[in-house]
Amino acid sequence: MASVIESMLTKYNCKNISDYRNALKEIAQEVALCGLSRGGFFEKAAFYGGTALRIFYGLDRFSEDMDFSLIQVDEKFELPHYFDILEQELQAVGLEMIVESKIKSLDSQVQSAFLKGNTLKHLLKIMPTKHSPLPIPSNEILKIKFEVDTNPPELATFENKYRLLPSPFAVKLYDKPSLFAGKLHALLCRGWKNRVKGRDFYDFVWYVSQNTSVNLPHLQRRMEQTGHWNSTEILTTAKLKILLKERFHAVDFNEAKRDVQPFIADSSKLALWSTDFFCALTDEWKG
């Protein structure tokens, strides 16, 4: 049904092939969420991360990944159980899907200091059919990383959000304070090898600009789980701000800018990025 994709394209101002590629990835993500919702996925799992923030809270940067977390540990959870309905939902709007298991190497360019062995990782390969209204070659493959944390940190809080296209559906996702906790965990604890992940810092600015509070107990559980906090201590806003400032003094912000530029439309938003800028934001943020 090309008309569904055409309807979903109306919110984009696509001017070139690159714009259409990004639009297709975002549309495929929303169609996938609809399929997961139909399949009962959100009875067991919640959506979080940059893509959740973009789709449901208006973050103004592109995000390629789809990150999920089980609501509670479930040793019987099987992600492939949901692949058939994902494929059906995508086919219904003129998209084809191939799923590959993805093993994330500890030697990857951006190394995660909190890489968890109990995270299910897959790569969704999305291809438009020859009947697609998008001006993208039908043999072109767009990739979306799909991950599920099967050992979720405790004390996250959730809410339900709704979308109308490709058809009305509901998604369970982390609320903003819990999403912010996940982002602060990444910003503070992510290990860098050759590249600073500037997207973490861009999102931090966005959260502060929204006067977002943080779910401190959940952040503490995340940090405990990855060995970055002693469980005998209580994480407070004051202690968090000290950790943030220490992190900002360790960052090469030119590298951070280069990382995030492909994901945003207006690079002028990065002009002030510096240690002083981020420390000042931290001082002003109420936590």
PDB file of C-alpha atoms in Angstrom:
ATOM      1  CA  MET A   1       0.000   0.000   0.000  1.00  0.00           C
ATOM      2  CA  ALA A   2       2.064   2.872  -1.300  1.00  0.00           C
ATOM      3  CA  SER A   3      -0.552   5.319  -0.008  1.00  0.00           C
ATOM      4  CA  VAL A   4       0.522   4.590   3.588  1.00  0.00           C
ATOM      5  CA  ILE A   5       4.138   5.507   2.895  1.00  0.00           C
ATOM      6  CA  GLU A   6       2.994   8.561   0.949  1.00  0.00           C
ATOM      7  CA  SER A   7       0.910   9.663   3.944  1.00  0.00           C
ATOM      8  CA  MET A   8       3.850   9.159   6.284  1.00  0.00           C
ATOM      9  CA  LEU A   9       6.134  11.095   3.925  1.00  0.00           C
ATOM     10  CA  THR A  10       4.026  14.245   4.203  1.00  0.00           C
ATOM     11  CA  LYS A  11       5.805  15.317   7.415  1.00  0.00           C
ATOM     12  CA  TYR A  12       9.184  15.289   5.643  1.00  0.00           C
ATOM     13  CA  ASN A  13      10.597  17.945   3.351  1.00  0.00           C
ATOM     14  CA  CYS A  14      12.687  15.630   1.198  1.00  0.00           C
ATOM     15  CA  LYS A  15      14.841  17.420  -1.362  1.00  0.00           C
ATOM     16  CA  ASN A  16      17.324  14.733  -2.390  1.00  0.00           C
ATOM     17  CA  ILE A  17      18.051  11.009  -2.211  1.00  0.00           C
ATOM     18  CA  SER A  18      19.765  11.361   1.164  1.00  0.00           C
ATOM     19  CA  ASP A  19      16.631  12.967   2.618  1.00  0.00           C
ATOM     20  CA  TYR A  20      14.499  10.126   1.266  1.00  0.00           C
ATOM     21  CA  ARG A  21      16.864   7.524   2.740  1.00  0.00           C
ATOM     22  CA  ASN A  22      16.559   9.086   6.184  1.00  0.00           C
ATOM     23  CA  ALA A  23      12.788   9.370   5.770  1.00  0.00           C
ATOM     24  CA  LEU A  24      12.563   5.709   4.774  1.00  0.00           C
ATOM     25  CA  LYS A  25      14.555   4.630   7.832  1.00  0.00           C
ATOM     26  CA  GLU A  26      12.299   6.627  10.112  1.00  0.00           C
ATOM     27  CA  ILE A  27       9.151   5.337   8.428  1.00  0.00           C
ATOM     28  CA  ALA A  28      10.442   1.753   8.658  1.00  0.00           C
ATOM     29  CA  GLN A  29      11.092   2.273  12.366  1.00  0.00           C
ATOM     30  CA  GLU A  30       7.525   3.433  12.972  1.00  0.00           C
ATOM     31  CA  VAL A  31       6.080   0.594  10.895  1.00  0.00           C
ATOM     32  CA  ALA A  32       8.211  -1.845  12.902  1.00  0.00           C
ATOM     33  CA  LEU A  33       6.858  -0.388  16.143  1.00  0.00           C
ATOM     34  CA  CYS A  34       3.328  -0.892  14.849  1.00  0.00           C
ATOM     35  CA  GLY A  35       4.092  -4.535  14.072  1.00  0.00           C
ATOM     36  CA  LEU A  36       5.657  -5.099  17.479  1.00  0.00           C
ATOM     37  CA  SER A  37       2.619  -3.531  19.124  1.00  0.00           C
ATOM     38  CA  ARG A  38       0.273  -5.811  17.215  1.00  0.00           C
ATOM     39  CA  GLY A  39       2.372  -8.794  18.218  1.00  0.00           C
ATOM     40  CA  GLY A  40       2.182  -8.069  21.948  1.00  0.00           C
ATOM     41  CA  PHE A  41       5.860  -7.139  22.258  1.00  0.00           C
ATOM     42  CA  PHE A  42       5.141  -4.177  24.537  1.00  0.00           C
ATOM     43  CA  GLU A  43       3.507  -6.407  27.105  1.00  0.00           C
ATOM     44  CA  LYS A  44       7.039  -7.572  27.911  1.00  0.00           C
ATOM     45  CA  ALA A  45       9.323  -4.796  26.703  1.00  0.00           C
ATOM     46  CA  ALA A  46       9.680  -1.019  26.547  1.00  0.00           C
ATOM     47  CA  PHE A  47      11.203   1.310  23.959  1.00  0.00           C
ATOM     48  CA  TYR A  48      14.047   3.629  24.952  1.00  0.00           C
ATOM     49  CA  GLY A  49      17.039   5.473  23.486  1.00  0.00           C
ATOM     50  CA  GLY A  50      17.486   8.179  20.851  1.00  0.00           C
ATOM     51  CA  THR A  51      14.895   6.857  18.406  1.00  0.00           C
ATOM     52  CA  ALA A  52      12.254   6.707  21.148  1.00  0.00           C
ATOM     53  CA  LEU A  53      13.113  10.281  22.055  1.00  0.00           C
ATOM     54  CA  ARG A  54      12.859  11.441  18.437  1.00  0.00           C
ATOM     55  CA  ILE A  55       9.578   9.712  17.609  1.00  0.00           C
ATOM     56  CA  PHE A  56       7.679  10.441  20.809  1.00  0.00           C
ATOM     57  CA  TYR A  57       9.304  13.536  22.312  1.00  0.00           C
ATOM     58  CA  GLY A  58      10.536  15.496  19.298  1.00  0.00           C
ATOM     59  CA  LEU A  59      14.328  15.217  19.560  1.00  0.00           C
ATOM     60  CA  ASP A  60      15.667  17.023  16.485  1.00  0.00           C
ATOM     61  CA  ARG A  61      18.348  14.592  15.414  1.00  0.00           C
ATOM     62  CA  PHE A  62      18.232  11.435  13.342  1.00  0.00           C
ATOM     63  CA  SER A  63      18.769   8.116  15.119  1.00  0.00           C
ATOM     64  CA  GLU A  64      19.486   4.828  13.352  1.00  0.00           C
ATOM     65  CA  ASP A  65      19.064   2.350  16.204  1.00  0.00           C
ATOM     66  CA  MET A  66      16.028   0.831  17.873  1.00  0.00           C
ATOM     67  CA  ASP A  67      16.716   0.042  21.528  1.00  0.00           C
ATOM     68  CA  PHE A  68      14.389  -1.906  23.789  1.00  0.00           C
ATOM     69  CA  SER A  69      14.516  -3.290  27.295  1.00  0.00           C
ATOM     70  CA  LEU A  70      12.500  -6.041  28.887  1.00  0.00           C
ATOM     71  CA  ILE A  71      10.330  -4.701  31.689  1.00  0.00           C
ATOM     72  CA  GLN A  72      11.602  -7.505  33.911  1.00  0.00           C
ATOM     73  CA  VAL A  73      14.012 -10.396  33.472  1.00  0.00           C
ATOM     74  CA  ASP A  74      12.440 -13.165  31.399  1.00  0.00           C
ATOM     75  CA  GLU A  75      14.686 -16.137  30.672  1.00  0.00           C
ATOM     76  CA  LYS A  76      12.124 -17.532  28.219  1.00  0.00           C
ATOM     77  CA  PHE A  77      11.978 -14.372  26.078  1.00  0.00           C
ATOM     78  CA  GLU A  78      12.645 -15.076  22.386  1.00  0.00           C
ATOM     79  CA  LEU A  79      13.059 -12.105  20.063  1.00  0.00           C
ATOM     80  CA  PRO A  80      12.665 -14.127  16.827  1.00  0.00           C
ATOM     81  CA  HIS A  81       9.065 -14.813  17.904  1.00  0.00           C
ATOM     82  CA  TYR A  82       8.237 -11.286  16.703  1.00  0.00           C
ATOM     83  CA  PHE A  83      10.050 -11.319  13.370  1.00  0.00           C
ATOM     84  CA  ASP A  84       7.171 -12.752  11.330  1.00  0.00           C
ATOM     85  CA  ILE A  85       4.785  -9.961  12.273  1.00  0.00           C
ATOM     86  CA  LEU A  86       7.524  -7.379  11.700  1.00  0.00           C
ATOM     87  CA  GLU A  87       8.017  -8.747   8.205  1.00  0.00           C
ATOM     88  CA  GLN A  88       4.257  -8.784   7.536  1.00  0.00           C
ATOM     89  CA  GLU A  89       3.822  -5.185   8.701  1.00  0.00           C
ATOM     90  CA  LEU A  90       6.669  -3.928   6.529  1.00  0.00           C
ATOM     91  CA  GLN A  91       5.479  -5.875   3.494  1.00  0.00           C
ATOM     92  CA  ALA A  92       2.028  -4.336   3.879  1.00  0.00           C
ATOM     93  CA  VAL A  93       3.481  -0.886   3.185  1.00  0.00           C
ATOM     94  CA  GLY A  94       5.808  -1.993   0.373  1.00  0.00           C
ATOM     95  CA  LEU A  95       9.002  -2.770   2.284  1.00  0.00           C
ATOM     96  CA  GLU A  96      10.955  -6.009   2.508  1.00  0.00           C
ATOM     97  CA  MET A  97      12.950  -7.079   5.550  1.00  0.00           C
ATOM     98  CA  ILE A  98      15.871  -9.398   6.223  1.00  0.00           C
ATOM     99  CA  VAL A  99      17.011 -10.037   9.809  1.00  0.00           C
ATOM    100  CA  GLU A 100      20.594 -10.895  10.727  1.00  0.00           C
ATOM    101  CA  SER A 101      21.992 -11.670  14.156  1.00  0.00           C
ATOM    102  CA  LYS A 102      24.584  -9.068  15.087  1.00  0.00           C
ATOM    103  CA  ILE A 103      27.576  -9.710  17.310  1.00  0.00           C
ATOM    104  CA  LYS A 104      29.092  -6.490  18.617  1.00  0.00           C
ATOM    105  CA  SER A 105      32.858  -6.747  18.900  1.00  0.00           C
ATOM    106  CA  LEU A 106      34.695  -5.380  21.907  1.00  0.00           C
ATOM    107  CA  ASP A 107      37.254  -4.099  19.399  1.00  0.00           C
ATOM    108  CA  SER A 108      34.764  -1.945  17.496  1.00  0.00           C
ATOM    109  CA  GLN A 109      35.719   1.668  16.832  1.00  0.00           C
ATOM    110  CA  VAL A 110      33.318   2.977  19.429  1.00  0.00           C
ATOM    111  CA  GLN A 111      33.767   0.576  22.313  1.00  0.00           C
ATOM    112  CA  SER A 112      31.076   0.425  24.956  1.00  0.00           C
ATOM    113  CA  ALA A 113      32.382   0.286  28.504  1.00  0.00           C
ATOM    114  CA  PHE A 114      29.043  -1.159  29.521  1.00  0.00           C
ATOM    115  CA  LEU A 115      28.605  -3.674  26.720  1.00  0.00           C
ATOM    116  CA  LYS A 116      26.275  -6.323  28.132  1.00  0.00           C
ATOM    117  CA  GLY A 117      26.527  -9.919  27.044  1.00  0.00           C
ATOM    118  CA  ASN A 118      22.817 -10.433  27.677  1.00  0.00           C
ATOM    119  CA  THR A 119      21.669  -7.972  25.036  1.00  0.00           C
ATOM    120  CA  LEU A 120      19.997  -9.472  21.973  1.00  0.00           C
ATOM    121  CA  LYS A 121      21.336  -7.725  18.882  1.00  0.00           C
ATOM    122  CA  HIS A 122      19.957  -7.984  15.362  1.00  0.00           C
ATOM    123  CA  LEU A 123      20.271  -5.985  12.182  1.00  0.00           C
ATOM    124  CA  LEU A 124      17.117  -5.226  10.210  1.00  0.00           C
ATOM    125  CA  LYS A 125      17.854  -4.833   6.504  1.00  0.00           C
ATOM    126  CA  ILE A 126      15.077  -2.841   4.855  1.00  0.00           C
ATOM    127  CA  MET A 127      14.548  -2.671   1.081  1.00  0.00           C
ATOM    128  CA  PRO A 128      11.851  -0.775  -0.842  1.00  0.00           C
ATOM    129  CA  THR A 129       9.961  -2.877  -3.371  1.00  0.00           C
ATOM    130  CA  LYS A 130       9.760  -1.830  -7.017  1.00  0.00           C
ATOM    131  CA  HIS A 131       6.300  -0.371  -6.314  1.00  0.00           C
ATOM    132  CA  SER A 132       7.537   1.960  -3.565  1.00  0.00           C
ATOM    133  CA  PRO A 133       6.805   5.680  -4.083  1.00  0.00           C
ATOM    134  CA  LEU A 134      10.280   6.520  -2.780  1.00  0.00           C
ATOM    135  CA  PRO A 135      12.930   7.473  -5.390  1.00  0.00           C
ATOM    136  CA  ILE A 136      15.343   4.913  -3.941  1.00  0.00           C
ATOM    137  CA  PRO A 137      16.645   1.933  -5.973  1.00  0.00           C
ATOM    138  CA  SER A 138      14.792  -1.246  -5.040  1.00  0.00           C
ATOM    139  CA  ASN A 139      18.115  -3.064  -4.615  1.00  0.00           C
ATOM    140  CA  GLU A 140      19.364  -0.585  -2.014  1.00  0.00           C
ATOM    141  CA  ILE A 141      19.540  -1.926   1.535  1.00  0.00           C
ATOM    142  CA  LEU A 142      18.997   0.333   4.538  1.00  0.00           C
ATOM    143  CA  LYS A 143      20.150  -1.022   7.882  1.00  0.00           C
ATOM    144  CA  ILE A 144      18.589  -0.521  11.318  1.00  0.00           C
ATOM    145  CA  LYS A 145      20.194  -1.933  14.461  1.00  0.00           C
ATOM    146  CA  PHE A 146      17.661  -3.640  16.743  1.00  0.00           C
ATOM    147  CA  GLU A 147      18.645  -4.439  20.338  1.00  0.00           C
ATOM    148  CA  VAL A 148      16.831  -5.777  23.390  1.00  0.00           C
ATOM    149  CA  ASP A 149      18.337  -5.660  26.896  1.00  0.00           C
ATOM    150  CA  THR A 150      17.257  -8.884  28.562  1.00  0.00           C
ATOM    151  CA  ASN A 151      18.702  -7.948  31.971  1.00  0.00           C
ATOM    152  CA  PRO A 152      17.008  -4.587  32.583  1.00  0.00           C
ATOM    153  CA  PRO A 153      18.250  -2.260  35.344  1.00  0.00           C
ATOM    154  CA  GLU A 154      15.649  -1.755  38.059  1.00  0.00           C
ATOM    155  CA  LEU A 155      13.495   1.252  38.930  1.00  0.00           C
ATOM    156  CA  ALA A 156      12.710   2.553  35.442  1.00  0.00           C
ATOM    157  CA  THR A 157       9.292   4.132  35.040  1.00  0.00           C
ATOM    158  CA  PHE A 158       7.145   3.854  31.947  1.00  0.00           C
ATOM    159  CA  GLU A 159       4.300   5.395  30.003  1.00  0.00           C
ATOM    160  CA  ASN A 160       2.222   4.535  26.958  1.00  0.00           C
ATOM    161  CA  LYS A 161       2.303   6.649  23.792  1.00  0.00           C
ATOM    162  CA  TYR A 162       0.196   6.375  20.652  1.00  0.00           C
ATOM    163  CA  ARG A 163       0.691   6.839  16.911  1.00  0.00           C
ATOM    164  CA  LEU A 164      -1.871   6.858  14.101  1.00  0.00           C
ATOM    165  CA  LEU A 165       0.228   5.674  11.137  1.00  0.00           C
ATOM    166  CA  PRO A 166       0.616   3.221   9.494  1.00  0.00           C
ATOM    167  CA  SER A 167      -2.448   2.377  11.635  1.00  0.00           C
ATOM    168  CA  PRO A 168      -3.254   3.297  15.253  1.00  0.00           C
ATOM    169  CA  PHE A 169      -0.982   1.556  17.750  1.00  0.00           C
ATOM    170  CA  ALA A 170       0.384   1.907  21.281  1.00  0.00           C
ATOM    171  CA  VAL A 171       3.981   1.707  22.493  1.00  0.00           C
ATOM    172  CA  LYS A 172       5.246   1.282  26.038  1.00  0.00           C
ATOM    173  CA  LEU A 173       8.354   3.359  26.538  1.00  0.00           C
ATOM    174  CA  TYR A 174      10.538   4.799  29.255  1.00  0.00           C
ATOM    175  CA  ASP A 175       9.217   8.132  30.492  1.00  0.00           C
ATOM    176  CA  LYS A 176      11.466  11.193  30.022  1.00  0.00           C
ATOM    177  CA  PRO A 177      13.209  11.035  33.437  1.00  0.00           C
ATOM    178  CA  SER A 178      14.084   7.358  32.843  1.00  0.00           C
ATOM    179  CA  LEU A 179      15.181   8.082  29.272  1.00  0.00           C
ATOM    180  CA  PHE A 180      17.400  10.849  30.629  1.00  0.00           C
ATOM    181  CA  ALA A 181      18.859   8.420  33.145  1.00  0.00           C
ATOM    182  CA  GLY A 182      19.796   6.077  30.305  1.00  0.00           C
ATOM    183  CA  LYS A 183      21.405   8.921  28.378  1.00  0.00           C
ATOM    184  CA  LEU A 184      23.377  10.134  31.398  1.00  0.00           C
ATOM    185  CA  HIS A 185      24.608   6.588  31.934  1.00  0.00           C
ATOM    186  CA  ALA A 186      25.858   6.505  28.349  1.00  0.00           C
ATOM    187  CA  LEU A 187      27.417   9.962  28.606  1.00  0.00           C
ATOM    188  CA  LEU A 188      29.226   9.147  31.859  1.00  0.00           C
ATOM    189  CA  CYS A 189      30.192   5.523  31.325  1.00  0.00           C
ATOM    190  CA  ARG A 190      30.551   4.879  27.606  1.00  0.00           C
ATOM    191  CA  GLY A 191      34.125   3.968  26.679  1.00  0.00           C
ATOM    192  CA  TRP A 192      35.723   5.762  23.730  1.00  0.00           C
ATOM    193  CA  LYS A 193      38.403   4.250  21.581  1.00  0.00           C
ATOM    194  CA  ASN A 194      38.911   6.449  18.530  1.00  0.00           C
ATOM    195  CA  ARG A 195      35.734   8.530  18.509  1.00  0.00           C
ATOM    196  CA  VAL A 196      33.713  10.435  21.072  1.00  0.00           C
ATOM    197  CA  LYS A 197      30.004   9.782  20.618  1.00  0.00           C
ATOM    198  CA  GLY A 198      28.834  13.361  20.220  1.00  0.00           C
ATOM    199  CA  ARG A 199      25.201  12.271  20.043  1.00  0.00           C
ATOM    200  CA  ASP A 200      25.280  11.696  23.808  1.00  0.00           C
ATOM    201  CA  PHE A 201      26.267  15.332  24.355  1.00  0.00           C
ATOM    202  CA  TYR A 202      23.742  16.657  21.849  1.00  0.00           C
ATOM    203  CA  ASP A 203      20.981  14.786  23.644  1.00  0.00           C
ATOM    204  CA  PHE A 204      22.190  16.103  27.010  1.00  0.00           C
ATOM    205  CA  VAL A 205      21.743  19.674  25.750  1.00  0.00           C
ATOM    206  CA  TRP A 206      18.255  18.767  24.511  1.00  0.00           C
ATOM    207  CA  TYR A 207      17.200  17.274  27.851  1.00  0.00           C
ATOM    208  CA  VAL A 208      18.491  20.296  29.783  1.00  0.00           C
ATOM    209  CA  SER A 209      16.723  22.660  27.370  1.00  0.00           C
ATOM    210  CA  GLN A 210      13.498  20.769  28.171  1.00  0.00           C
ATOM    211  CA  ASN A 211      14.053  21.169  31.944  1.00  0.00           C
ATOM    212  CA  THR A 212      13.974  17.381  32.226  1.00  0.00           C
ATOM    213  CA  SER A 213      14.397  15.830  35.644  1.00  0.00           C
ATOM    214  CA  VAL A 214      16.305  12.565  35.952  1.00  0.00           C
ATOM    215  CA  ASN A 215      15.240   9.275  37.486  1.00  0.00           C
ATOM    216  CA  LEU A 216      18.219   9.113  39.862  1.00  0.00           C
ATOM    217  CA  PRO A 217      17.417   5.696  41.404  1.00  0.00           C
ATOM    218  CA  HIS A 218      17.279   4.141  37.932  1.00  0.00           C
ATOM    219  CA  LEU A 219      20.525   5.860  36.913  1.00  0.00           C
ATOM    220  CA  GLN A 220      22.169   4.519  40.059  1.00  0.00           C
ATOM    221  CA  ARG A 221      20.979   0.984  39.235  1.00  0.00           C
ATOM    222  CA  ARG A 222      22.381   1.321  35.713  1.00  0.00           C
ATOM    223  CA  MET A 223      25.740   2.470  37.040  1.00  0.00           C
ATOM    224  CA  GLU A 224      25.810  -0.277  39.671  1.00  0.00           C
ATOM    225  CA  GLN A 225      25.049  -2.889  37.032  1.00  0.00           C
ATOM    226  CA  THR A 226      28.050  -1.838  34.936  1.00  0.00           C
ATOM    227  CA  GLY A 227      30.442  -1.335  37.832  1.00  0.00           C
ATOM    228  CA  HIS A 228      30.459   2.478  37.793  1.00  0.00           C
ATOM    229  CA  TRP A 229      28.852   3.052  41.208  1.00  0.00           C
ATOM    230  CA  ASN A 230      29.154   1.573  44.688  1.00  0.00           C
ATOM    231  CA  SER A 231      25.779   0.290  45.837  1.00  0.00           C
ATOM    232  CA  THR A 232      26.518   1.347  49.437  1.00  0.00           C
ATOM    233  CA  GLU A 233      26.335   5.021  48.388  1.00  0.00           C
ATOM    234  CA  ILE A 234      23.311   7.038  47.277  1.00  0.00           C
ATOM    235  CA  LEU A 235      23.630   8.907  43.991  1.00  0.00           C
ATOM    236  CA  THR A 236      22.516  12.506  44.511  1.00  0.00           C
ATOM    237  CA  THR A 237      22.126  15.396  42.098  1.00  0.00           C
ATOM    238  CA  ALA A 238      25.186  17.072  43.601  1.00  0.00           C
ATOM    239  CA  LYS A 239      27.336  13.963  43.101  1.00  0.00           C
ATOM    240  CA  LEU A 240      25.973  13.528  39.580  1.00  0.00           C
ATOM    241  CA  LYS A 241      26.955  17.078  38.655  1.00  0.00           C
ATOM    242  CA  ILE A 242      30.509  16.455  39.875  1.00  0.00           C
ATOM    243  CA  LEU A 243      30.729  13.342  37.683  1.00  0.00           C
ATOM    244  CA  LEU A 244      29.372  15.233  34.682  1.00  0.00           C
ATOM    245  CA  LYS A 245      31.916  18.029  35.031  1.00  0.00           C
ATOM    246  CA  GLU A 246      34.732  15.496  35.304  1.00  0.00           C
ATOM    247  CA  ARG A 247      33.510  13.893  32.100  1.00  0.00           C
ATOM    248  CA  PHE A 248      33.252  17.201  30.270  1.00  0.00           C
ATOM    249  CA  HIS A 249      36.865  18.036  31.137  1.00  0.00           C
ATOM    250  CA  ALA A 250      37.931  14.759  29.475  1.00  0.00           C
ATOM    251  CA  VAL A 251      36.127  15.355  26.158  1.00  0.00           C
ATOM    252  CA  ASP A 252      37.574  16.458  22.827  1.00  0.00           C
ATOM    253  CA  PHE A 253      34.575  18.513  21.722  1.00  0.00           C
ATOM    254  CA  ASN A 254      35.856  18.865  18.157  1.00  0.00           C
ATOM    255  CA  GLU A 255      35.627  15.075  17.884  1.00  0.00           C
ATOM    256  CA  ALA A 256      32.189  15.166  19.480  1.00  0.00           C
ATOM    257  CA  LYS A 257      30.995  17.711  16.909  1.00  0.00           C
ATOM    258  CA  ARG A 258      32.251  15.597  14.012  1.00  0.00           C
ATOM    259  CA  ASP A 259      30.389  12.569  15.304  1.00  0.00           C
ATOM    260  CA  VAL A 260      26.984  14.251  15.591  1.00  0.00           C
ATOM    261  CA  GLN A 261      27.030  16.476  12.476  1.00  0.00           C
ATOM    262  CA  PRO A 262      25.689  13.783  10.068  1.00  0.00           C
ATOM    263  CA  PHE A 263      22.649  13.344  12.323  1.00  0.00           C
ATOM    264  CA  ILE A 264      21.471  16.952  12.546  1.00  0.00           C
ATOM    265  CA  ALA A 265      20.278  19.565  10.053  1.00  0.00           C
ATOM    266  CA  ASP A 266      21.696  22.676  11.735  1.00  0.00           C
ATOM    267  CA  SER A 267      25.389  22.480  12.656  1.00  0.00           C
ATOM    268  CA  SER A 268      25.290  25.998  14.106  1.00  0.00           C
ATOM    269  CA  LYS A 269      23.780  24.434  17.240  1.00  0.00           C
ATOM    270  CA  LEU A 270      27.249  23.045  17.976  1.00  0.00           C
ATOM    271  CA  ALA A 271      29.063  26.376  17.815  1.00  0.00           C
ATOM    272  CA  LEU A 272      29.263  26.872  21.591  1.00  0.00           C
ATOM    273  CA  TRP A 273      30.323  23.340  22.438  1.00  0.00           C
ATOM    274  CA  SER A 274      33.210  23.415  24.892  1.00  0.00           C
ATOM    275  CA  THR A 275      34.050  22.288  28.422  1.00  0.00           C
ATOM    276  CA  ASP A 276      32.955  25.655  29.808  1.00  0.00           C
ATOM    277  CA  PHE A 277      29.623  25.499  27.943  1.00  0.00           C
ATOM    278  CA  PHE A 278      28.693  22.049  29.234  1.00  0.00           C
ATOM    279  CA  CYS A 279      29.833  22.804  32.786  1.00  0.00           C
ATOM    280  CA  ALA A 280      27.709  25.966  32.782  1.00  0.00           C
ATOM    281  CA  LEU A 281      24.687  23.972  31.593  1.00  0.00           C
ATOM    282  CA  THR A 282      25.280  21.493  34.396  1.00  0.00           C
ATOM    283  CA  ASP A 283      25.368  24.284  36.990  1.00  0.00           C
ATOM    284  CA  GLU A 284      22.086  25.713  35.711  1.00  0.00           C
ATOM    285  CA  TRP A 285      20.292  22.360  35.431  1.00  0.00           C
ATOM    286  CA  LYS A 286      18.118  21.694  38.490  1.00  0.00           C
ATOM    287  CA  GLY A 287      18.366  17.930  38.231  1.00  0.00           C
TER     288      GLY A 287
END
